[in-house]
Amino acid sequence: MAATTSTTRPQTSGLDHLEPYLLAPSSLTPSALRERAELITAEIAAAGGAEAMLAESGGEPVALRGNFLYDAWLVRWAPGDATDLHAHSIGFQTVTVLGGHLTETVATADGLDEAEHPVGGQLAARPGHTHRLVAGGSGAVSLMLSSPPRPVPVIKG
């Protein structure tokens, strides 16, 4: 009679052979947001322009994208409208000026710095970035992308 050999396999939890899974990131990088802003800006132009889209909404911010990674808002700023001085605690934001201009005041360790953002200008905010945005004398229209998504931007007159 031939001898039989018995091999016993140890019990496993099923985790000893991991399948490769692609895990979704929790936020997009500033570079990825800028790339999406460029694509969305082209879509806005093809759809008749930002002013036409805002006219349809009665001037209220228009949600253009919204998913678990980022959101995109088209926002009209009246002359002098501004955000409060605020710090970005998490995630990233990109703002593209589509009409008029925005002035950004950035708080740094050395004081306050101002930067003008005309049509086509972009600014990016990372965690820890503390700034305020103010619309110029003719107002402004901007495309705002945030990752992770945030509620509608708060702009005060």
Coordinates of C-alpha atoms in Angstrom, one line a residue:
M1 CA 0.0 0.0 0.0
A2 CA 1.2 3.4 -0.9
A3 CA 1.5 5.9 1.9
T4 CA -0.7 8.9 1.7
T5 CA 0.5 12.3 2.8
S6 CA -2.0 14.7 4.2
T7 CA -1.3 18.4 4.0
T8 CA -3.4 20.5 6.2
R9 CA -3.8 24.1 5.3
P10 CA -4.0 26.6 8.1
Q11 CA -7.2 28.6 8.4
T12 CA -6.8 32.0 6.9
S13 CA -8.7 35.2 7.4
G14 CA -8.8 35.8 3.6
L15 CA -6.5 38.7 4.0
D16 CA -3.3 36.8 3.3
H17 CA -3.8 37.1 -0.4
L18 CA -4.8 40.7 -1.1
E19 CA -6.3 41.6 -4.4
P20 CA -5.0 44.9 -5.8
Y21 CA -7.6 47.5 -5.2
L22 CA -7.6 51.1 -6.4
L23 CA -8.5 53.3 -3.4
A24 CA -10.0 56.7 -4.2
P25 CA -8.1 59.7 -2.8
S26 CA -9.9 61.9 -0.4
S27 CA -9.0 65.1 -2.3
L28 CA -7.5 66.2 -5.6
T29 CA -4.2 68.0 -5.8
P30 CA -4.1 71.7 -6.8
S31 CA -2.7 70.6 -10.2
A32 CA -5.6 68.3 -10.8
L33 CA -8.1 71.0 -9.8
R34 CA -6.4 73.5 -12.2
E35 CA -6.7 70.9 -15.0
R36 CA -10.4 70.4 -14.3
A37 CA -10.9 74.2 -14.1
E38 CA -9.4 74.6 -17.6
L39 CA -11.8 71.9 -18.9
I40 CA -14.8 73.4 -17.2
T41 CA -13.9 76.9 -18.4
A42 CA -13.9 75.5 -22.0
E43 CA -17.3 73.9 -21.4
I44 CA -18.7 77.2 -20.0
A45 CA -17.5 79.0 -23.1
A46 CA -19.1 76.4 -25.4
A47 CA -22.4 76.7 -23.5
G48 CA -22.7 80.4 -24.3
G49 CA -20.5 81.9 -21.5
A50 CA -20.6 82.4 -17.8
E51 CA -23.0 85.4 -18.0
A52 CA -25.6 83.4 -19.8
M53 CA -25.4 80.6 -17.2
L54 CA -25.6 83.0 -14.4
A55 CA -28.6 84.8 -16.0
E56 CA -30.5 81.5 -16.0
S57 CA -29.9 81.2 -12.3
G58 CA -31.0 84.7 -11.4
G59 CA -27.4 85.5 -10.5
E60 CA -27.2 82.8 -7.8
P61 CA -24.1 80.6 -7.7
V62 CA -24.4 77.7 -10.2
A63 CA -23.3 74.2 -9.2
L64 CA -21.5 72.8 -12.2
R65 CA -20.0 69.7 -10.6
G66 CA -20.5 67.8 -7.4
N67 CA -19.1 64.4 -6.5
F68 CA -17.2 62.8 -3.6
L69 CA -13.8 64.3 -4.9
Y70 CA -14.6 67.9 -5.8
D71 CA -17.2 70.4 -6.6
A72 CA -17.3 73.4 -9.0
W73 CA -19.3 76.6 -8.6
L74 CA -19.8 79.5 -11.0
V75 CA -20.1 82.6 -8.9
R76 CA -21.0 86.2 -9.7
W77 CA -19.4 88.9 -7.5
A78 CA -21.0 92.4 -7.3
P79 CA -18.5 95.3 -7.0
G80 CA -17.0 95.2 -3.5
D81 CA -18.3 91.7 -2.7
A82 CA -15.8 89.9 -0.5
T83 CA -15.1 86.8 1.5
D84 CA -14.1 87.1 5.2
L85 CA -10.5 86.6 6.0
H86 CA -10.4 82.8 6.4
A87 CA -8.0 79.9 6.6
H88 CA -8.3 76.8 4.6
S89 CA -8.1 74.0 7.2
I90 CA -8.5 71.0 4.9
G91 CA -8.3 70.2 1.2
F92 CA -7.5 72.5 -1.7
Q93 CA -9.3 75.2 -3.7
T94 CA -8.7 76.7 -7.1
V95 CA -10.3 80.0 -8.2
T96 CA -10.3 81.0 -11.9
V97 CA -11.4 84.6 -12.8
L98 CA -13.7 84.5 -15.8
G99 CA -14.8 88.2 -15.7
G100 CA -13.8 91.4 -14.0
H101 CA -11.0 90.9 -11.4
L102 CA -10.5 89.8 -7.8
T103 CA -8.0 91.1 -5.3
E104 CA -6.6 88.5 -2.9
T105 CA -5.2 89.5 0.4
V106 CA -3.0 86.8 1.9
A107 CA -1.9 86.7 5.5
T108 CA 1.7 85.5 5.9
A109 CA 4.1 85.5 8.9
D110 CA 5.5 88.8 7.6
G111 CA 2.1 90.6 7.3
L112 CA -0.4 91.0 4.5
D113 CA 0.3 90.6 0.8
E114 CA -2.0 91.6 -2.0
A115 CA -2.3 90.1 -5.5
E116 CA -4.5 91.1 -8.4
H117 CA -6.2 88.4 -10.4
P118 CA -7.5 89.6 -13.8
V119 CA -9.6 87.6 -16.3
G120 CA -7.8 84.3 -16.8
G121 CA -6.0 84.6 -13.5
Q122 CA -6.0 81.7 -11.1
L123 CA -5.2 81.3 -7.4
A124 CA -4.8 78.2 -5.4
A125 CA -5.4 77.6 -1.7
R126 CA -3.8 74.7 0.3
P127 CA -4.4 73.8 4.0
G128 CA -3.2 76.7 6.1
H129 CA -3.6 79.3 3.3
T130 CA -5.3 82.3 4.9
H131 CA -6.7 84.9 2.6
R132 CA -9.6 87.2 1.6
L133 CA -11.0 87.8 -1.8
V134 CA -12.6 91.1 -2.9
A135 CA -14.2 91.9 -6.2
G136 CA -13.1 94.9 -8.2
G137 CA -15.1 98.0 -9.2
S138 CA -16.8 96.2 -12.0
G139 CA -17.4 93.0 -10.0
A140 CA -16.2 89.6 -11.0
V141 CA -17.2 86.2 -12.2
S142 CA -15.3 83.2 -10.9
L143 CA -15.1 79.4 -11.2
M144 CA -14.4 77.9 -7.8
L145 CA -13.3 74.3 -7.4
S146 CA -12.9 72.7 -4.0
S147 CA -11.6 69.3 -3.0
P148 CA -13.0 67.8 -0.9
P149 CA -16.3 69.4 -1.8
R150 CA -17.5 72.4 0.3
P151 CA -20.8 74.2 0.6
V152 CA -21.7 77.0 -1.7
P153 CA -19.1 79.8 -1.3
V154 CA -20.1 82.6 1.1
I155 CA -19.6 86.1 -0.4
K156 CA -20.7 89.2 1.4
G157 CA -21.7 92.5 -0.2

